[in-house]
């Protein structure tokens, strides 16, 4: 028997009309069968043209055609314009109008009417058996439907599943179950066994072949199994299935498989042909979008991100299937995350969460990886939202997800929740894969979790400090420990960690603590400690503690620093009495520093304030001024004036002694006898008053010499006689005895003069004064 095998069936819907193009083979010769039918009658006519081949023009009466793309196969080319379908046969053809049932009769005969609801055109090349021995208006299909009037599909139960009465049905059920379990290589092996050995003539051959294709498709889409499948072989098997099943509901699905195979081979133009057929002929079937997604995934894996985005967006904005749109959204989000466009990624996933939350559970593994990517980009809140959708999935790695969830909560700042999750991990997986990571994480987050027992917390911190030296965690633990010590006012303990805290970037904290201890030290008068802290930490002193700072500088003889602080006190003080005190201190410091000109300027300011207050305070200011005039040099007259002012204000103040001595020196230099007598007499008087002999016997001798020059012999003798009772060395005593003899002689007290000269001779040490005494005594003999 010669059997005609229908290879491919393509239906096209033209509003209400339907166009179906069949490619068939009979006696090893191919031909095309075009069916065009509508619910209303319409006409087709042949137009003969000498310039071109014949054309068949069919005018559809039910509406305007919206399909505007041409169709073409080996034997026919079809165009669409308005209500007309224009068919151009390439070779031989026959046209029939026919409304009978193909099953009831295997004879197609033209009814010879002008209009019909069903027109059929058969096109072929050369001679063909079907047209050799029949009437030109009829067509005989030599196909027998033995014993059955309708195509047989086997017995079904109420759920439209094959009944288990046959072994082939049971085998098919095993194949389906393996497919559902994801055992795709097993499915392929069982399908091959079914087809080649077990049930080669089964009614379920078509379904088994389809499951083989489905399993191969799954493996082709898998990263791990893709290399096992030859995409060309896969495409050929799909083509074979289409030839055998021209009217099967899974045609769109298998066409998508073919496009995937060509995409896999990199033959994009060939893939586009099948994608176009899917798009047009199956009205944007989900399989069209699934094939597009496969292309997008391939672009993404090849890092052609712009192309991938374009494909995914086409799917997202055109599909009506929520799962497919969700898949595209997740892939786009992944690309956006890799491109650091976090906001776009977040917006897409938020929409999936709102519109199709169950999708995450369906794709738990992929969703979990996406959640990790969000966390990597510092948006762990979205990671947690995704996890909440997939947490109950069996596909989820419970150990890893628990570790990641703790990490995500840590990233969001919820350290308490993170700590609980990390601790739960160690409890459930004490020897888990991520044990070390979790231990470190616990040490990390415990630093930010409130702990009421500070002693216990310090123990934890000390352990961390011991175990994590030279790490960021060490620095953080150190800072936390310092915070606790600060709360407990253990300032000294913090300062002991000074070097480490500086290395941890805690200079601000250290300065804060050092300042506290600095103020405490100033209050206690612990100046050495206070000033060391000030130097080490570059501390500045508040106005409230400038006075204490000054006292410390003064105490430790830090005169330059004391001067600086005093100037601040003077400038800031609004109390005149205090300002007077500060100026007086400043005058004293200038004296110590030898800054005499500055001393005079400061003393002028001080004197003005004293005069303004009519105050008798600091009468000794003249001492500083007199000394300054002396030290500057060339200002002796001003010095003498100042000394007279001191003499008047200070009277018998012992401090005048040194000033008088300077005045005496100046008088001797000028040979001013009156001045010599004046200041020498004041010096003798002060020494006698305070029972001191600082300038004895020089000042007495200067006084005697001055009085002698003024011929005030008696006064001079009184001074000399008193001097004899002072502690003198032999030379000095000889000198004084000589003067006593000389002055007695001047007063005509010859007897007394001889006695003084004689005593002078008793001095053991020989000197010029002893010789003078001896000579003077000889003159009196």
PDB file of N, CA and C in Angstrom, residues 307-394:
ATOM      1  N   UNK A 307      22.388  43.098  24.620  1.00  0.00           N
ATOM      2  CA  UNK A 307      21.503  42.225  23.844  1.00  0.00           C
ATOM      3  C   UNK A 307      20.562  41.455  24.766  1.00  0.00           C
ATOM      4  N   UNK A 308      21.114  40.983  25.882  1.00  0.00           N
ATOM      5  CA  UNK A 308      20.290  40.225  26.836  1.00  0.00           C
ATOM      6  C   UNK A 308      19.171  41.101  27.390  1.00  0.00           C
ATOM      7  N   UNK A 309      19.499  42.331  27.747  1.00  0.00           N
ATOM      8  CA  UNK A 309      18.493  43.247  28.297  1.00  0.00           C
ATOM      9  C   UNK A 309      17.373  43.470  27.287  1.00  0.00           C
ATOM     10  N   UNK A 310      17.757  43.656  26.016  1.00  0.00           N
ATOM     11  CA  UNK A 310      16.759  43.900  24.970  1.00  0.00           C
ATOM     12  C   UNK A 310      15.791  42.720  24.862  1.00  0.00           C
ATOM     13  N   UNK A 311      16.332  41.498  24.904  1.00  0.00           N
ATOM     14  CA  UNK A 311      15.495  40.295  24.803  1.00  0.00           C
ATOM     15  C   UNK A 311      14.589  40.171  26.024  1.00  0.00           C
ATOM     16  N   UNK A 312      15.175  40.319  27.213  1.00  0.00           N
ATOM     17  CA  UNK A 312      14.380  40.181  28.440  1.00  0.00           C
ATOM     18  C   UNK A 312      13.270  41.236  28.509  1.00  0.00           C
ATOM     19  N   UNK A 313      13.577  42.436  28.082  1.00  0.00           N
ATOM     20  CA  UNK A 313      12.567  43.494  28.109  1.00  0.00           C
ATOM     21  C   UNK A 313      11.438  43.207  27.114  1.00  0.00           C
ATOM     22  N   UNK A 314      11.788  42.634  25.948  1.00  0.00           N
ATOM     23  CA  UNK A 314      10.740  42.258  24.994  1.00  0.00           C
ATOM     24  C   UNK A 314       9.779  41.250  25.622  1.00  0.00           C
ATOM     25  N   UNK A 315      10.342  40.291  26.341  1.00  0.00           N
ATOM     26  CA  UNK A 315       9.510  39.296  27.016  1.00  0.00           C
ATOM     27  C   UNK A 315       8.665  39.961  28.100  1.00  0.00           C
ATOM     28  N   UNK A 316       9.318  40.768  28.923  1.00  0.00           N
ATOM     29  CA  UNK A 316       8.642  41.372  30.074  1.00  0.00           C
ATOM     30  C   UNK A 316       7.461  42.246  29.654  1.00  0.00           C
ATOM     31  N   UNK A 317       7.647  43.016  28.602  1.00  0.00           N
ATOM     32  CA  UNK A 317       6.618  43.981  28.219  1.00  0.00           C
ATOM     33  C   UNK A 317       5.566  43.416  27.272  1.00  0.00           C
ATOM     34  N   UNK A 318       5.718  42.152  26.840  1.00  0.00           N
ATOM     35  CA  UNK A 318       4.750  41.596  25.884  1.00  0.00           C
ATOM     36  C   UNK A 318       4.032  40.349  26.390  1.00  0.00           C
ATOM     37  N   UNK A 319       4.655  39.588  27.270  1.00  0.00           N
ATOM     38  CA  UNK A 319       3.992  38.372  27.734  1.00  0.00           C
ATOM     39  C   UNK A 319       2.874  38.683  28.727  1.00  0.00           C
ATOM     40  N   UNK A 320       1.889  37.797  28.730  1.00  0.00           N
ATOM     41  CA  UNK A 320       0.811  37.927  29.700  1.00  0.00           C
ATOM     42  C   UNK A 320       0.948  36.871  30.791  1.00  0.00           C
ATOM     43  N   UNK A 321       1.970  36.061  30.688  1.00  0.00           N
ATOM     44  CA  UNK A 321       2.191  34.997  31.669  1.00  0.00           C
ATOM     45  C   UNK A 321       3.030  35.536  32.829  1.00  0.00           C
ATOM     46  N   UNK A 322       2.507  35.467  34.038  1.00  0.00           N
ATOM     47  CA  UNK A 322       3.179  36.029  35.214  1.00  0.00           C
ATOM     48  C   UNK A 322       4.523  35.373  35.486  1.00  0.00           C
ATOM     49  N   UNK A 323       4.582  34.054  35.349  1.00  0.00           N
ATOM     50  CA  UNK A 323       5.844  33.360  35.647  1.00  0.00           C
ATOM     51  C   UNK A 323       6.937  33.740  34.652  1.00  0.00           C
ATOM     52  N   UNK A 324       6.549  33.835  33.379  1.00  0.00           N
ATOM     53  CA  UNK A 324       7.540  34.216  32.374  1.00  0.00           C
ATOM     54  C   UNK A 324       8.004  35.655  32.609  1.00  0.00           C
ATOM     55  N   UNK A 325       7.064  36.543  32.921  1.00  0.00           N
ATOM     56  CA  UNK A 325       7.428  37.932  33.224  1.00  0.00           C
ATOM     57  C   UNK A 325       8.326  37.995  34.461  1.00  0.00           C
ATOM     58  N   UNK A 326       8.034  37.156  35.445  1.00  0.00           N
ATOM     59  CA  UNK A 326       8.838  37.128  36.670  1.00  0.00           C
ATOM     60  C   UNK A 326      10.251  36.643  36.378  1.00  0.00           C
ATOM     61  N   UNK A 327      10.351  35.611  35.520  1.00  0.00           N
ATOM     62  CA  UNK A 327      11.676  35.097  35.130  1.00  0.00           C
ATOM     63  C   UNK A 327      12.486  36.208  34.466  1.00  0.00           C
ATOM     64  N   UNK A 328      11.858  36.907  33.509  1.00  0.00           N
ATOM     65  CA  UNK A 328      12.554  37.995  32.811  1.00  0.00           C
ATOM     66  C   UNK A 328      12.973  39.084  33.797  1.00  0.00           C
ATOM     67  N   UNK A 329      12.103  39.397  34.743  1.00  0.00           N
ATOM     68  CA  UNK A 329      12.418  40.422  35.746  1.00  0.00           C
ATOM     69  C   UNK A 329      13.625  40.023  36.578  1.00  0.00           C
ATOM     70  N   UNK A 330      13.670  38.754  36.982  1.00  0.00           N
ATOM     71  CA  UNK A 330      14.794  38.292  37.797  1.00  0.00           C
ATOM     72  C   UNK A 330      16.104  38.327  37.016  1.00  0.00           C
ATOM     73  N   UNK A 331      16.050  37.966  35.749  1.00  0.00           N
ATOM     74  CA  UNK A 331      17.265  38.008  34.936  1.00  0.00           C
ATOM     75  C   UNK A 331      17.736  39.444  34.720  1.00  0.00           C
ATOM     76  N   UNK A 332      16.780  40.340  34.454  1.00  0.00           N
ATOM     77  CA  UNK A 332      17.124  41.757  34.304  1.00  0.00           C
ATOM     78  C   UNK A 332      17.719  42.303  35.598  1.00  0.00           C
ATOM     79  N   UNK A 333      17.107  41.934  36.720  1.00  0.00           N
ATOM     80  CA  UNK A 333      17.601  42.403  38.021  1.00  0.00           C
ATOM     81  C   UNK A 333      19.029  41.938  38.259  1.00  0.00           C
ATOM     82  N   UNK A 334      19.310  40.699  37.857  1.00  0.00           N
ATOM     83  CA  UNK A 334      20.665  40.161  38.028  1.00  0.00           C
ATOM     84  C   UNK A 334      21.680  40.974  37.221  1.00  0.00           C
ATOM     85  N   UNK A 335      21.310  41.306  35.983  1.00  0.00           N
ATOM     86  CA  UNK A 335      22.214  42.114  35.142  1.00  0.00           C
ATOM     87  C   UNK A 335      22.397  43.502  35.742  1.00  0.00           C
ATOM     88  N   UNK A 336      21.302  44.094  36.202  1.00  0.00           N
ATOM     89  CA  UNK A 336      21.375  45.444  36.780  1.00  0.00           C
ATOM     90  C   UNK A 336      22.239  45.448  38.045  1.00  0.00           C
ATOM     91  N   UNK A 337      22.154  44.391  38.823  1.00  0.00           N
ATOM     92  CA  UNK A 337      22.985  44.317  40.035  1.00  0.00           C
ATOM     93  C   UNK A 337      24.465  44.240  39.658  1.00  0.00           C
ATOM     94  N   UNK A 338      24.763  43.439  38.628  1.00  0.00           N
ATOM     95  CA  UNK A 338      26.162  43.346  38.176  1.00  0.00           C
ATOM     96  C   UNK A 338      26.658  44.676  37.628  1.00  0.00           C
ATOM     97  N   UNK A 339      25.724  45.489  37.108  1.00  0.00           N
ATOM     98  CA  UNK A 339      26.078  46.799  36.541  1.00  0.00           C
ATOM     99  C   UNK A 339      25.969  47.916  37.564  1.00  0.00           C
ATOM    100  N   UNK A 340      25.726  47.554  38.839  1.00  0.00           N
ATOM    101  CA  UNK A 340      25.608  48.528  39.930  1.00  0.00           C
ATOM    102  C   UNK A 340      24.413  49.468  39.747  1.00  0.00           C
ATOM    103  N   UNK A 341      23.382  48.992  39.025  1.00  0.00           N
ATOM    104  CA  UNK A 341      22.145  49.770  38.904  1.00  0.00           C
ATOM    105  C   UNK A 341      21.123  49.177  39.877  1.00  0.00           C
ATOM    106  N   UNK A 342      21.421  49.353  41.146  1.00  0.00           N
ATOM    107  CA  UNK A 342      20.656  48.681  42.196  1.00  0.00           C
ATOM    108  C   UNK A 342      19.197  49.105  42.230  1.00  0.00           C
ATOM    109  N   UNK A 343      18.926  50.371  41.980  1.00  0.00           N
ATOM    110  CA  UNK A 343      17.544  50.867  42.058  1.00  0.00           C
ATOM    111  C   UNK A 343      16.660  50.183  41.021  1.00  0.00           C
ATOM    112  N   UNK A 344      17.170  50.013  39.798  1.00  0.00           N
ATOM    113  CA  UNK A 344      16.394  49.339  38.760  1.00  0.00           C
ATOM    114  C   UNK A 344      16.114  47.894  39.152  1.00  0.00           C
ATOM    115  N   UNK A 345      17.144  47.230  39.656  1.00  0.00           N
ATOM    116  CA  UNK A 345      16.985  45.831  40.085  1.00  0.00           C
ATOM    117  C   UNK A 345      15.944  45.727  41.192  1.00  0.00           C
ATOM    118  N   UNK A 346      16.026  46.634  42.145  1.00  0.00           N
ATOM    119  CA  UNK A 346      15.098  46.610  43.278  1.00  0.00           C
ATOM    120  C   UNK A 346      13.669  46.837  42.817  1.00  0.00           C
ATOM    121  N   UNK A 347      13.484  47.768  41.884  1.00  0.00           N
ATOM    122  CA  UNK A 347      12.146  48.079  41.374  1.00  0.00           C
ATOM    123  C   UNK A 347      11.525  46.854  40.710  1.00  0.00           C
ATOM    124  N   UNK A 348      12.311  46.134  39.915  1.00  0.00           N
ATOM    125  CA  UNK A 348      11.803  44.943  39.233  1.00  0.00           C
ATOM    126  C   UNK A 348      11.387  43.856  40.224  1.00  0.00           C
ATOM    127  N   UNK A 349      12.243  43.593  41.187  1.00  0.00           N
ATOM    128  CA  UNK A 349      11.959  42.512  42.141  1.00  0.00           C
ATOM    129  C   UNK A 349      10.787  42.877  43.050  1.00  0.00           C
ATOM    130  N   UNK A 350      10.668  44.149  43.387  1.00  0.00           N
ATOM    131  CA  UNK A 350       9.518  44.596  44.184  1.00  0.00           C
ATOM    132  C   UNK A 350       8.208  44.275  43.458  1.00  0.00           C
ATOM    133  N   UNK A 351       8.208  44.479  42.143  1.00  0.00           N
ATOM    134  CA  UNK A 351       7.002  44.190  41.364  1.00  0.00           C
ATOM    135  C   UNK A 351       6.690  42.697  41.366  1.00  0.00           C
ATOM    136  N   UNK A 352       7.729  41.871  41.285  1.00  0.00           N
ATOM    137  CA  UNK A 352       7.511  40.420  41.333  1.00  0.00           C
ATOM    138  C   UNK A 352       6.966  40.014  42.705  1.00  0.00           C
ATOM    139  N   UNK A 353       7.518  40.609  43.749  1.00  0.00           N
ATOM    140  CA  UNK A 353       7.055  40.306  45.109  1.00  0.00           C
ATOM    141  C   UNK A 353       5.573  40.640  45.259  1.00  0.00           C
ATOM    142  N   UNK A 354       5.162  41.751  44.671  1.00  0.00           N
ATOM    143  CA  UNK A 354       3.760  42.180  44.784  1.00  0.00           C
ATOM    144  C   UNK A 354       2.836  41.369  43.878  1.00  0.00           C
ATOM    145  N   UNK A 355       3.290  41.115  42.624  1.00  0.00           N
ATOM    146  CA  UNK A 355       2.394  40.498  41.642  1.00  0.00           C
ATOM    147  C   UNK A 355       2.443  38.977  41.627  1.00  0.00           C
ATOM    148  N   UNK A 356       3.594  38.387  41.935  1.00  0.00           N
ATOM    149  CA  UNK A 356       3.739  36.929  41.801  1.00  0.00           C
ATOM    150  C   UNK A 356       4.655  36.371  42.883  1.00  0.00           C
ATOM    151  N   UNK A 357       4.296  36.546  44.159  1.00  0.00           N
ATOM    152  CA  UNK A 357       5.189  36.134  45.255  1.00  0.00           C
ATOM    153  C   UNK A 357       5.510  34.638  45.264  1.00  0.00           C
ATOM    154  N   UNK A 358       4.573  33.818  44.749  1.00  0.00           N
ATOM    155  CA  UNK A 358       4.805  32.372  44.761  1.00  0.00           C
ATOM    156  C   UNK A 358       5.902  31.950  43.787  1.00  0.00           C
ATOM    157  N   UNK A 359       6.248  32.818  42.860  1.00  0.00           N
ATOM    158  CA  UNK A 359       7.252  32.460  41.856  1.00  0.00           C
ATOM    159  C   UNK A 359       8.619  32.198  42.494  1.00  0.00           C
ATOM    160  N   UNK A 360       8.907  32.916  43.563  1.00  0.00           N
ATOM    161  CA  UNK A 360      10.203  32.740  44.213  1.00  0.00           C
ATOM    162  C   UNK A 360      10.368  31.317  44.740  1.00  0.00           C
ATOM    163  N   UNK A 361       9.295  30.779  45.278  1.00  0.00           N
ATOM    164  CA  UNK A 361       9.357  29.411  45.802  1.00  0.00           C
ATOM    165  C   UNK A 361       9.547  28.410  44.663  1.00  0.00           C
ATOM    166  N   UNK A 362       8.932  28.705  43.510  1.00  0.00           N
ATOM    167  CA  UNK A 362       9.080  27.817  42.357  1.00  0.00           C
ATOM    168  C   UNK A 362      10.528  27.798  41.868  1.00  0.00           C
ATOM    169  N   UNK A 363      11.213  28.903  42.050  1.00  0.00           N
ATOM    170  CA  UNK A 363      12.613  29.023  41.584  1.00  0.00           C
ATOM    171  C   UNK A 363      13.511  29.318  42.781  1.00  0.00           C
ATOM    172  N   UNK A 364      13.397  28.493  43.793  1.00  0.00           N
ATOM    173  CA  UNK A 364      14.061  28.772  45.068  1.00  0.00           C
ATOM    174  C   UNK A 364      15.565  28.950  44.930  1.00  0.00           C
ATOM    175  N   UNK A 365      16.212  28.087  44.158  1.00  0.00           N
ATOM    176  CA  UNK A 365      17.676  28.163  44.016  1.00  0.00           C
ATOM    177  C   UNK A 365      18.089  29.465  43.347  1.00  0.00           C
ATOM    178  N   UNK A 366      17.437  29.777  42.222  1.00  0.00           N
ATOM    179  CA  UNK A 366      17.757  31.011  41.507  1.00  0.00           C
ATOM    180  C   UNK A 366      17.434  32.235  42.360  1.00  0.00           C
ATOM    181  N   UNK A 367      16.318  32.166  43.070  1.00  0.00           N
ATOM    182  CA  UNK A 367      15.911  33.292  43.920  1.00  0.00           C
ATOM    183  C   UNK A 367      16.906  33.511  45.051  1.00  0.00           C
ATOM    184  N   UNK A 368      17.406  32.412  45.605  1.00  0.00           N
ATOM    185  CA  UNK A 368      18.390  32.532  46.686  1.00  0.00           C
ATOM    186  C   UNK A 368      19.682  33.180  46.182  1.00  0.00           C
ATOM    187  N   UNK A 369      20.121  32.784  44.990  1.00  0.00           N
ATOM    188  CA  UNK A 369      21.325  33.395  44.411  1.00  0.00           C
ATOM    189  C   UNK A 369      21.115  34.882  44.137  1.00  0.00           C
ATOM    190  N   UNK A 370      19.916  35.229  43.686  1.00  0.00           N
ATOM    191  CA  UNK A 370      19.603  36.641  43.456  1.00  0.00           C
ATOM    192  C   UNK A 370      19.620  37.410  44.776  1.00  0.00           C
ATOM    193  N   UNK A 371      19.089  36.787  45.819  1.00  0.00           N
ATOM    194  CA  UNK A 371      19.102  37.424  47.139  1.00  0.00           C
ATOM    195  C   UNK A 371      20.536  37.679  47.604  1.00  0.00           C
ATOM    196  N   UNK A 372      21.431  36.736  47.334  1.00  0.00           N
ATOM    197  CA  UNK A 372      22.838  36.934  47.705  1.00  0.00           C
ATOM    198  C   UNK A 372      23.458  38.093  46.932  1.00  0.00           C
ATOM    199  N   UNK A 373      23.058  38.231  45.673  1.00  0.00           N
ATOM    200  CA  UNK A 373      23.573  39.352  44.874  1.00  0.00           C
ATOM    201  C   UNK A 373      23.102  40.694  45.415  1.00  0.00           C
ATOM    202  N   UNK A 374      21.843  40.748  45.856  1.00  0.00           N
ATOM    203  CA  UNK A 374      21.341  41.990  46.458  1.00  0.00           C
ATOM    204  C   UNK A 374      22.134  42.322  47.727  1.00  0.00           C
ATOM    205  N   UNK A 375      22.404  41.306  48.531  1.00  0.00           N
ATOM    206  CA  UNK A 375      23.180  41.532  49.758  1.00  0.00           C
ATOM    207  C   UNK A 375      24.592  42.000  49.433  1.00  0.00           C
ATOM    208  N   UNK A 376      25.169  41.418  48.375  1.00  0.00           N
ATOM    209  CA  UNK A 376      26.514  41.826  47.963  1.00  0.00           C
ATOM    210  C   UNK A 376      26.530  43.299  47.586  1.00  0.00           C
ATOM    211  N   UNK A 377      25.390  43.783  47.061  1.00  0.00           N
ATOM    212  CA  UNK A 377      25.269  45.195  46.683  1.00  0.00           C
ATOM    213  C   UNK A 377      24.675  46.047  47.802  1.00  0.00           C
ATOM    214  N   UNK A 378      24.768  45.542  49.029  1.00  0.00           N
ATOM    215  CA  UNK A 378      24.380  46.282  50.236  1.00  0.00           C
ATOM    216  C   UNK A 378      22.885  46.601  50.296  1.00  0.00           C
ATOM    217  N   UNK A 379      22.033  45.724  49.729  1.00  0.00           N
ATOM    218  CA  UNK A 379      20.591  45.915  49.856  1.00  0.00           C
ATOM    219  C   UNK A 379      19.998  44.640  50.427  1.00  0.00           C
ATOM    220  N   UNK A 380      20.367  44.364  51.666  1.00  0.00           N
ATOM    221  CA  UNK A 380      19.987  43.095  52.294  1.00  0.00           C
ATOM    222  C   UNK A 380      18.513  43.037  52.657  1.00  0.00           C
ATOM    223  N   UNK A 381      17.839  44.175  52.698  1.00  0.00           N
ATOM    224  CA  UNK A 381      16.393  44.154  52.997  1.00  0.00           C
ATOM    225  C   UNK A 381      15.642  43.380  51.922  1.00  0.00           C
ATOM    226  N   UNK A 382      16.006  43.592  50.658  1.00  0.00           N
ATOM    227  CA  UNK A 382      15.376  42.841  49.565  1.00  0.00           C
ATOM    228  C   UNK A 382      15.747  41.359  49.684  1.00  0.00           C
ATOM    229  N   UNK A 383      16.998  41.092  50.066  1.00  0.00           N
ATOM    230  CA  UNK A 383      17.435  39.698  50.260  1.00  0.00           C
ATOM    231  C   UNK A 383      16.538  38.984  51.272  1.00  0.00           C
ATOM    232  N   UNK A 384      16.238  39.679  52.349  1.00  0.00           N
ATOM    233  CA  UNK A 384      15.390  39.079  53.398  1.00  0.00           C
ATOM    234  C   UNK A 384      13.968  38.866  52.892  1.00  0.00           C
ATOM    235  N   UNK A 385      13.449  39.827  52.113  1.00  0.00           N
ATOM    236  CA  UNK A 385      12.101  39.683  51.547  1.00  0.00           C
ATOM    237  C   UNK A 385      12.027  38.458  50.639  1.00  0.00           C
ATOM    238  N   UNK A 386      13.052  38.274  49.818  1.00  0.00           N
ATOM    239  CA  UNK A 386      13.077  37.106  48.928  1.00  0.00           C
ATOM    240  C   UNK A 386      13.154  35.821  49.750  1.00  0.00           C
ATOM    241  N   UNK A 387      14.007  35.828  50.784  1.00  0.00           N
ATOM    242  CA  UNK A 387      14.147  34.630  51.614  1.00  0.00           C
ATOM    243  C   UNK A 387      12.820  34.243  52.254  1.00  0.00           C
ATOM    244  N   UNK A 388      12.073  35.226  52.701  1.00  0.00           N
ATOM    245  CA  UNK A 388      10.781  34.935  53.336  1.00  0.00           C
ATOM    246  C   UNK A 388       9.828  34.214  52.391  1.00  0.00           C
ATOM    247  N   UNK A 389      10.024  34.396  51.078  1.00  0.00           N
ATOM    248  CA  UNK A 389       9.164  33.733  50.094  1.00  0.00           C
ATOM    249  C   UNK A 389       9.618  32.305  49.810  1.00  0.00           C
ATOM    250  N   UNK A 390      10.870  32.013  50.071  1.00  0.00           N
ATOM    251  CA  UNK A 390      11.418  30.699  49.690  1.00  0.00           C
ATOM    252  C   UNK A 390      11.835  29.856  50.888  1.00  0.00           C
ATOM    253  N   UNK A 391      11.649  30.379  52.084  1.00  0.00           N
ATOM    254  CA  UNK A 391      12.194  29.724  53.287  1.00  0.00           C
ATOM    255  C   UNK A 391      11.718  28.289  53.480  1.00  0.00           C
ATOM    256  N   UNK A 392      10.511  27.979  52.974  1.00  0.00           N
ATOM    257  CA  UNK A 392       9.958  26.639  53.182  1.00  0.00           C
ATOM    258  C   UNK A 392      10.226  25.703  52.007  1.00  0.00           C
ATOM    259  N   UNK A 393      11.005  26.163  51.052  1.00  0.00           N
ATOM    260  CA  UNK A 393      11.270  25.342  49.863  1.00  0.00           C
ATOM    261  C   UNK A 393      12.233  24.204  50.192  1.00  0.00           C
ATOM    262  N   UNK A 394      11.932  23.029  49.632  1.00  0.00           N
ATOM    263  CA  UNK A 394      12.812  21.871  49.830  1.00  0.00           C
ATOM    264  C   UNK A 394      14.111  22.007  49.047  1.00  0.00           C
TER     265      UNK A 394
END
